[in-house]
CSV table of C-alpha atoms and ligand atoms in Angstrom, one decimal:
chain,number,residue,atom,x,y,z
S,1,MET,CA,-42.1,10.3,-6.5
S,2,ASN,CA,-42.9,9.8,-10.1
S,3,LYS,CA,-45.8,7.5,-10.7
S,4,ASN,CA,-45.2,7.3,-14.4
S,5,TYR,CA,-41.7,6.1,-13.9
S,6,GLU,CA,-40.7,3.5,-16.5
S,7,ARG,CA,-37.4,1.7,-16.5
S,8,PRO,CA,-35.6,2.3,-19.8
S,9,THR,CA,-33.3,-0.1,-21.7
S,10,LEU,CA,-30.8,2.6,-22.4
S,11,SER,CA,-29.7,5.5,-20.2
S,12,ILE,CA,-27.8,8.4,-21.8
S,13,VAL,CA,-25.9,10.4,-19.2
S,14,ALA,CA,-24.6,13.9,-19.9
S,15,PRO,CA,-22.7,16.1,-17.4
S,16,VAL,CA,-23.7,19.7,-17.8
S,17,PHE,CA,-21.7,22.8,-16.7
S,18,ASN,CA,-23.0,26.0,-18.2
S,19,GLU,CA,-24.3,24.6,-21.4
S,20,GLU,CA,-27.5,26.6,-21.9
S,21,LEU,CA,-26.9,27.1,-25.6
S,22,ILE,CA,-26.6,23.4,-26.2
S,23,LEU,CA,-29.2,21.5,-24.2
S,24,PRO,CA,-32.2,21.8,-26.5
S,25,GLU,CA,-30.1,20.6,-29.4
S,26,LEU,CA,-28.6,17.8,-27.4
S,27,TYR,CA,-32.1,16.6,-26.5
S,28,ARG,CA,-33.2,16.9,-30.1
S,29,ARG,CA,-30.3,14.9,-31.5
S,30,VAL,CA,-30.5,12.2,-28.8
S,31,ALA,CA,-34.3,11.8,-29.3
S,32,GLU,CA,-34.0,11.8,-33.0
S,33,THR,CA,-31.3,9.2,-33.1
S,34,LEU,CA,-32.8,6.8,-30.5
S,35,ASP,CA,-36.5,7.2,-31.4
S,36,GLY,CA,-35.4,6.6,-35.0
S,37,ALA,CA,-33.9,3.3,-34.0
S,38,GLY,CA,-37.0,2.4,-31.9
S,39,GLU,CA,-35.0,2.3,-28.6
S,40,ASN,CA,-36.5,2.7,-25.1
S,41,TRP,CA,-34.3,5.4,-23.5
S,42,GLU,CA,-33.9,8.0,-20.9
S,43,LEU,CA,-31.6,11.1,-20.9
S,44,VAL,CA,-30.1,11.8,-17.5
S,45,LEU,CA,-28.8,15.3,-17.4
S,46,VAL,CA,-26.5,16.1,-14.4
S,47,ASN,CA,-26.4,19.8,-13.6
S,48,ASP,CA,-22.9,20.3,-12.2
S,49,GLY,CA,-23.6,23.7,-10.5
S,50,SER,CA,-24.2,25.7,-13.6
S,51,SER,CA,-24.5,29.4,-13.1
S,52,ASP,CA,-26.4,30.1,-16.3
S,53,ARG,CA,-29.9,29.0,-17.3
S,54,SER,CA,-28.9,25.3,-17.8
S,55,PHE,CA,-31.1,24.0,-15.0
S,56,LYS,CA,-34.1,26.0,-16.0
S,57,ILE,CA,-33.8,24.6,-19.6
S,58,MET,CA,-33.3,21.1,-18.2
S,59,SER,CA,-36.5,21.4,-16.1
S,60,GLU,CA,-38.4,22.5,-19.2
S,61,LEU,CA,-37.1,19.6,-21.2
S,62,HIS,CA,-38.2,17.3,-18.4
S,63,ALA,CA,-41.6,18.9,-18.2
S,64,ALA,CA,-42.1,18.4,-22.0
S,65,ASP,CA,-40.7,14.9,-22.1
S,66,PRO,CA,-40.5,12.8,-18.9
S,67,ARG,CA,-37.8,10.7,-20.4
S,68,VAL,CA,-35.5,13.6,-19.7
S,69,ARG,CA,-34.4,13.2,-16.0
S,70,VAL,CA,-32.5,15.8,-14.1
S,71,ILE,CA,-30.1,15.7,-11.2
S,72,ASN,CA,-29.3,19.1,-9.8
S,73,PHE,CA,-26.1,19.3,-7.7
S,74,SER,CA,-25.8,21.8,-4.8
S,75,ARG,CA,-22.7,23.2,-6.4
S,76,ASN,CA,-20.0,22.4,-9.0
S,77,PHE,CA,-18.4,19.1,-8.2
S,78,GLY,CA,-16.5,18.5,-11.4
S,79,HIS,CA,-17.0,16.6,-14.6
S,80,GLN,CA,-16.0,13.1,-13.3
S,81,ILE,CA,-18.2,13.3,-10.3
S,82,ALA,CA,-21.1,14.4,-12.5
S,83,ILE,CA,-20.7,11.4,-14.7
S,84,THR,CA,-20.6,9.2,-11.5
S,85,ALA,CA,-23.9,10.6,-10.3
S,86,GLY,CA,-25.5,10.1,-13.6
S,87,ALA,CA,-24.4,6.5,-13.7
S,88,ASP,CA,-25.6,6.1,-10.1
S,89,TYR,CA,-29.1,7.3,-11.0
S,90,ALA,CA,-29.4,5.7,-14.4
S,91,GLN,CA,-31.6,2.7,-14.5
S,92,GLY,CA,-31.0,1.4,-18.0
S,93,ASP,CA,-29.6,-2.1,-18.9
S,94,ALA,CA,-26.8,-0.1,-20.6
S,95,VAL,CA,-25.5,3.3,-19.7
S,96,VAL,CA,-23.9,5.7,-22.2
S,97,ILE,CA,-21.8,8.5,-21.0
S,98,ILE,CA,-21.7,11.4,-23.5
S,99,ASP,CA,-20.4,15.0,-23.3
S,100,ALA,CA,-23.2,17.5,-23.4
S,101,ASP,CA,-21.5,19.8,-25.9
S,102,LEU,CA,-22.2,17.4,-28.9
S,103,GLN,CA,-18.5,16.8,-29.5
S,104,ASP,CA,-19.5,13.2,-29.2
S,105,PRO,CA,-22.1,12.7,-31.9
S,106,PRO,CA,-25.2,10.9,-30.6
S,107,ALA,CA,-25.4,8.9,-33.8
S,108,VAL,CA,-22.4,6.9,-32.7
S,109,ILE,CA,-24.5,5.5,-29.8
S,110,LEU,CA,-26.3,3.3,-32.3
S,111,GLU,CA,-23.0,1.6,-33.3
S,112,MET,CA,-22.2,1.1,-29.6
S,113,ILE,CA,-25.6,-0.5,-29.0
S,114,ALA,CA,-24.9,-2.9,-31.9
S,115,LYS,CA,-21.7,-4.0,-30.3
S,116,TRP,CA,-23.4,-4.3,-26.9
S,117,ARG,CA,-26.1,-6.5,-28.4
S,118,GLU,CA,-23.3,-8.6,-29.9
S,119,GLY,CA,-22.3,-9.3,-26.3
S,120,TYR,CA,-19.6,-6.7,-25.4
S,121,GLU,CA,-20.0,-5.2,-21.9
S,122,LEU,CA,-18.0,-2.1,-22.4
S,123,VAL,CA,-17.9,-0.2,-25.7
S,124,TYR,CA,-15.6,2.8,-25.8
S,125,ALA,CA,-15.4,5.4,-28.6
S,126,VAL,CA,-12.0,6.0,-30.1
S,127,ARG,CA,-11.4,9.4,-31.7
S,128,LYS,CA,-9.9,8.9,-35.1
S,129,GLN,CA,-10.0,12.6,-35.7
S,130,ARG,CA,-10.6,15.6,-33.6
S,131,LYS,CA,-12.0,18.7,-35.1
S,132,GLY,CA,-11.6,22.3,-33.8
S,133,GLU,CA,-9.1,21.5,-31.0
S,134,THR,CA,-5.9,23.5,-30.5
S,135,TRP,CA,-2.6,21.8,-31.4
S,136,PHE,CA,-1.7,22.3,-27.8
S,137,LYS,CA,-4.7,20.3,-26.6
S,138,LEU,CA,-4.1,17.6,-29.2
S,139,PHE,CA,-0.4,17.4,-28.3
S,140,THR,CA,-0.8,17.3,-24.5
S,141,ALA,CA,-3.7,14.8,-24.7
S,142,SER,CA,-1.7,12.4,-26.9
S,143,PHE,CA,1.4,12.7,-24.7
S,144,PHE,CA,-0.7,12.1,-21.6
S,145,TYR,CA,-2.4,8.9,-22.8
S,146,ARG,CA,0.9,7.5,-23.9
S,147,LEU,CA,2.5,8.4,-20.6
S,148,ILE,CA,-0.3,6.9,-18.5
S,149,ASN,CA,-0.2,3.7,-20.5
S,150,ARG,CA,3.5,3.5,-20.0
S,151,ILE,CA,3.6,4.0,-16.3
S,152,THR,CA,0.4,2.4,-15.1
S,153,GLY,CA,-1.0,-1.1,-15.1
S,154,VAL,CA,-4.2,-0.1,-16.8
S,155,ARG,CA,-4.3,-0.2,-20.6
S,156,ILE,CA,-6.5,2.8,-21.4
S,157,PRO,CA,-7.1,2.6,-25.1
S,158,LEU,CA,-5.3,5.5,-26.8
S,159,ASP,CA,-7.5,8.5,-27.8
S,160,THR,CA,-10.6,7.6,-25.9
S,161,GLY,CA,-12.5,9.9,-23.7
S,162,ASP,CA,-15.5,9.3,-21.4
S,163,PHE,CA,-17.8,8.7,-24.4
S,164,ARG,CA,-18.6,5.0,-23.8
S,165,LEU,CA,-21.4,2.5,-23.3
S,166,MET,CA,-21.3,0.3,-20.2
S,167,ASP,CA,-23.4,-2.7,-19.5
S,168,ARG,CA,-25.4,-2.8,-16.3
S,169,LYS,CA,-22.8,-5.3,-14.9
S,170,VAL,CA,-20.0,-2.7,-15.3
S,171,VAL,CA,-22.1,0.1,-14.0
S,172,ASP,CA,-23.0,-1.9,-10.9
S,173,VAL,CA,-19.3,-2.5,-10.2
S,174,LEU,CA,-18.4,1.1,-10.8
S,175,ARG,CA,-21.1,2.2,-8.3
S,176,GLU,CA,-19.3,0.3,-5.6
S,177,ILE,CA,-16.1,2.3,-6.2
S,178,ARG,CA,-16.4,5.5,-4.3
S,179,GLU,CA,-13.0,7.0,-4.8
S,180,TYR,CA,-13.0,10.8,-4.5
S,181,HIS,CA,-10.3,11.4,-7.1
S,182,ARG,CA,-11.9,9.4,-9.9
S,183,PHE,CA,-10.6,8.9,-13.3
S,184,MET,CA,-13.6,7.3,-14.9
S,185,ARG,CA,-12.0,6.3,-18.2
S,186,GLY,CA,-9.3,4.4,-16.3
S,187,LEU,CA,-11.7,2.8,-13.8
S,188,SER,CA,-14.0,1.5,-16.5
S,189,VAL,CA,-11.0,-0.2,-18.1
S,190,TRP,CA,-9.6,-1.4,-14.8
S,191,VAL,CA,-12.9,-3.3,-14.0
S,192,GLY,CA,-12.3,-5.6,-16.9
S,193,PHE,CA,-15.2,-7.4,-18.7
S,194,LYS,CA,-15.5,-7.8,-22.4
S,195,GLN,CA,-14.4,-4.6,-24.1
S,196,THR,CA,-14.3,-3.2,-27.6
S,197,GLY,CA,-14.1,0.1,-29.3
S,198,VAL,CA,-15.8,1.9,-32.1
S,199,HIS,CA,-14.2,4.7,-34.1
S,200,TYR,CA,-15.6,8.2,-34.6
S,201,VAL,CA,-14.8,11.7,-35.6
S,202,ARG,CA,-14.9,14.1,-32.6
S,203,GLU,CA,-16.8,17.1,-33.7
S,204,GLU,CA,-16.3,20.7,-32.7
S,205,ARG,CA,-18.1,22.0,-29.7
S,206,PHE,CA,-21.7,22.9,-30.7
S,207,ALA,CA,-21.6,26.2,-28.8
S,208,GLY,CA,-20.0,27.9,-25.9
S,209,GLU,CA,-16.5,27.3,-24.6
S,210,THR,CA,-14.5,24.5,-23.1
S,211,LYS,CA,-15.0,24.1,-19.4
S,212,TYR,CA,-11.5,22.5,-19.1
S,213,PRO,CA,-9.0,25.3,-18.7
S,214,LEU,CA,-5.3,24.2,-18.4
S,215,ARG,CA,-5.5,24.2,-14.6
S,216,LYS,CA,-8.3,21.7,-14.6
S,217,MET,CA,-6.7,19.6,-17.3
S,218,LEU,CA,-3.5,19.3,-15.2
S,219,ARG,CA,-5.5,18.3,-12.1
S,220,PHE,CA,-7.3,15.7,-14.2
S,221,ALA,CA,-4.1,14.3,-15.6
S,222,LEU,CA,-2.6,14.1,-12.1
S,223,ASP,CA,-5.7,12.3,-10.8
S,224,GLY,CA,-5.3,9.9,-13.6
S,225,ILE,CA,-1.7,9.1,-12.9
S,226,THR,CA,-1.9,9.0,-9.1
S,227,SER,CA,-5.0,6.8,-9.1
S,228,PHE,CA,-3.2,4.1,-11.0
S,229,SER,CA,0.5,4.5,-10.4
S,230,HIS,CA,3.1,4.8,-7.6
S,231,LEU,CA,5.9,5.5,-10.0
S,232,PRO,CA,6.2,9.2,-9.2
S,233,LEU,CA,6.7,8.3,-5.5
S,234,GLN,CA,9.5,5.9,-6.5
S,235,LEU,CA,11.2,8.5,-8.6
S,236,ALA,CA,12.7,10.0,-5.5
S,237,THR,CA,14.5,6.7,-4.8
S,238,TYR,CA,15.7,6.4,-8.4
S,239,MET,CA,17.0,10.0,-8.4
S,240,GLY,CA,18.6,9.5,-5.0
S,241,PHE,CA,20.6,6.5,-6.3
S,242,ILE,CA,21.6,8.3,-9.5
S,243,ILE,CA,22.8,11.4,-7.6
S,244,ALA,CA,24.5,9.4,-4.9
S,245,GLY,CA,26.3,7.5,-7.7
S,246,LEU,CA,27.3,10.7,-9.4
S,247,SER,CA,28.6,12.2,-6.2
S,248,VAL,CA,30.8,9.1,-5.5
S,249,ILE,CA,32.3,9.6,-9.0
S,250,GLY,CA,32.7,13.3,-8.2
S,251,ILE,CA,34.5,12.5,-4.9
S,252,ILE,CA,36.9,10.2,-6.6
S,253,LEU,CA,37.6,12.6,-9.4
S,254,THR,CA,38.2,15.5,-7.0
S,255,ILE,CA,40.7,13.5,-4.9
S,256,ILE,CA,42.6,12.4,-8.1
S,257,LEU,CA,42.6,16.0,-9.4
S,258,ARG,CA,43.8,17.4,-6.0
S,259,LEU,CA,46.5,14.8,-5.7
S,260,SER,CA,47.8,15.7,-9.1
S,261,GLY,CA,47.9,19.4,-8.1
S,262,SER,CA,45.0,20.7,-10.2
S,263,GLN,CA,43.0,23.8,-9.0
S,264,ALA,CA,39.8,22.7,-10.9
S,265,PHE,CA,37.5,22.6,-7.9
S,266,LEU,CA,38.4,25.8,-6.1
S,267,GLY,CA,35.7,28.4,-5.6
S,268,GLN,CA,32.2,28.3,-4.3
S,269,ALA,CA,30.2,28.2,-7.5
S,270,SER,CA,30.4,24.5,-7.9
S,271,THR,CA,29.4,23.9,-4.3
S,272,LEU,CA,26.5,26.3,-4.6
S,273,VAL,CA,25.2,24.7,-7.8
S,274,ALA,CA,25.4,21.2,-6.3
S,275,VAL,CA,23.5,22.2,-3.2
S,276,LEU,CA,20.8,24.1,-5.1
S,277,PHE,CA,20.4,21.1,-7.4
S,278,ILE,CA,19.9,18.7,-4.6
S,279,GLY,CA,17.6,21.2,-2.8
S,280,GLY,CA,15.5,21.4,-6.0
S,281,ILE,CA,15.2,17.6,-6.3
S,282,GLN,CA,14.3,17.3,-2.6
S,283,LEU,CA,11.5,19.9,-2.9
S,284,ILE,CA,10.1,18.2,-6.0
S,285,SER,CA,10.1,14.8,-4.2
S,286,LEU,CA,8.4,16.4,-1.2
S,287,GLY,CA,5.8,17.9,-3.6
S,288,ILE,CA,5.1,14.5,-5.2
S,289,ILE,CA,4.6,13.0,-1.7
S,290,GLY,CA,2.3,16.0,-1.0
S,291,GLU,CA,0.2,15.2,-4.1
S,292,TYR,CA,-0.4,11.6,-2.8
S,293,LEU,CA,-0.8,12.7,0.8
S,294,GLY,CA,-3.4,15.2,-0.1
S,295,ARG,CA,-5.3,12.6,-2.1
S,296,ILE,CA,-5.1,10.1,0.7
S,297,TYR,CA,-6.4,12.8,3.1
S,298,ASN,CA,-9.3,13.5,0.8
S,299,GLU,CA,-10.1,9.8,0.5
S,300,VAL,CA,-10.1,9.1,4.3
S,301,LYS,CA,-12.4,11.9,5.0
S,302,ARG,CA,-15.1,9.9,3.2
S,303,ARG,CA,-17.3,12.8,2.4
S,304,PRO,CA,-20.1,12.1,0.0
S,305,LEU,CA,-18.9,12.4,-3.6
S,306,TYR,CA,-21.7,14.9,-4.4
S,307,ILE,CA,-24.7,16.5,-2.9
S,308,VAL,CA,-28.0,16.5,-4.8
S,309,ARG,CA,-30.3,19.4,-4.3
S,310,GLU,CA,-33.1,17.9,-6.3
S,311,ALA,CA,-33.7,15.0,-8.7
S,312,LEU,CA,-36.5,15.2,-11.3
S,313,GLY,CA,-38.2,12.3,-12.8
S,314,PHE,CA,-36.7,9.3,-11.0
S,315,ALA,CA,-38.5,6.6,-9.1
S,316,ALA,CA,-38.4,7.2,-5.3
S,317,GLU,CA,-36.4,4.0,-4.6
S,318,VAL,CA,-33.9,5.0,-7.2
S,319,GLU,CA,-33.2,8.2,-5.3
S,320,THR,CA,-32.7,6.4,-2.1
S,321,ALA,CA,-30.7,3.6,-3.5
S,322,ALA,CA,-28.5,5.9,-5.5
S,323,ARG,CA,-27.3,7.9,-2.5
S,324,PRO,CA,-23.6,7.8,-2.3
S,325,ALA,CA,-22.3,4.9,-0.1
S,326,SER,CA,-22.3,6.2,3.4
S,327,PRO,CA,-19.2,6.0,5.5
S,328,LEU,CA,-18.6,2.9,7.7
S,329,PRO,CA,-21.0,2.8,10.6
S,330,PRO,CA,-19.5,4.3,13.8
S,331,SER,CA,-17.9,1.5,15.9
S,332,ALA,CA,-19.5,0.7,19.3
S,333,ASP,CA,-16.9,2.5,21.3
S,334,ALA,CA,-17.1,5.6,19.2
S,335,VAL,CA,-20.8,5.8,20.0
S,336,ALA,CA,-20.4,5.1,23.8
J,1,UDP,N1,-18.4,19.6,-17.3
J,1,UDP,C1,-19.0,19.4,-16.1
J,1,UDP,N2,-18.4,19.9,-15.0
J,1,UDP,C2,-17.2,20.7,-15.0
J,1,UDP,C3,-16.6,20.8,-16.3
J,1,UDP,C4,-17.2,20.2,-17.4
J,1,UDP,O1,-20.0,18.8,-16.0
J,1,UDP,O2,-16.7,21.1,-14.0
J,1,UDP,C5,-19.0,19.0,-18.5
J,1,UDP,C6,-19.3,19.9,-19.7
J,1,UDP,O3,-20.5,20.6,-19.5
J,1,UDP,C7,-19.2,19.0,-20.9
J,1,UDP,C8,-18.3,17.9,-20.4
J,1,UDP,O4,-18.2,18.0,-19.0
J,1,UDP,O5,-20.5,18.4,-21.1
J,1,UDP,C9,-16.9,18.1,-21.1
J,1,UDP,O6,-16.4,19.4,-20.9
J,1,UDP,P1,-15.8,20.2,-22.1
J,1,UDP,O7,-16.5,20.0,-23.3
J,1,UDP,O8,-15.7,21.7,-21.6
J,1,UDP,O9,-14.3,19.6,-22.1
J,1,UDP,P2,-13.5,19.4,-23.5
J,1,UDP,O10,-14.4,18.7,-24.5
J,1,UDP,O11,-13.1,20.8,-23.9
J,1,UDP,O12,-12.3,18.6,-23.0
J,2,MG,MG1,-16.1,19.3,-25.1
């Protein structure tokens, strides 16, 4: 337990996965910005199973300045889960989520605070320009956000990431949501409240490399779509109707051609193509069901979202209270 624990006004939460080159600079920039504005803050660093010296550096930062607080996961649980843990442990009246790699400039936090003090409960940062990203990333990201807005009920503002400020009210609601496949930027819009955006230029990564290879990006995109939309599941029905309609036309056409003595549909190629086509569609539909089924399976297992090996600098009751919601208590007959 930490006797000197002081509840901050503002919690800055940064997920960290192998960012040893960045941490001291992150701390320096956050401290410089917020101290300069006279804010009372804490920096919650979540070590998402880094294999480099990140945790050691975090511990040193914590030792030098107790406003730096550290959550150390038992292994890598993923970016979205790390953000969740940070928001669980953060005690501020407002919580800011920021990438550790300084692509989200800490100076923007001041603009967010200003909006928050005006009465907004969620202030997200909109990228008006992104530096140092590949065209592939820019293109896929822009496509993805337009797609998800089209097919889901949540209106995720275009070109926003996880960089955002959330009022305590929003954080408390989010803490109740314990979905395993979480798409935080969607959830924080889904909860509602008074929302607004501030514009910023997304900088290049300060050092190191992206921790989001294509494989993880695809998973992330799928999580986003499946958590807010059933449309992919319904696609099988639509395609079924379309293909059934086409085949009825095909049948009629064949009969007419046959009756008029044409040889157009002799041979096996056309049969084979049709069968393979339907086979492909069926496998794709099964795969889509599989995506949902796997996610349902993961949700019903109700495993904790993350496992904390140690937490540095938090009040004891914070640690206990912030434990992930436990599964439903066993029913009486299960115990008997
Ligand atoms: N990150 C994490 N766990 C992971 C992957 C990434 O905590 O499994 C963190 C990473 O350290 C960074 C943030 O999430 O602070 C965003 O990752 P990154 O900058 O690599 O993504 P990009 O900006 O390239 O999309
Ligand atoms: Mg980044």
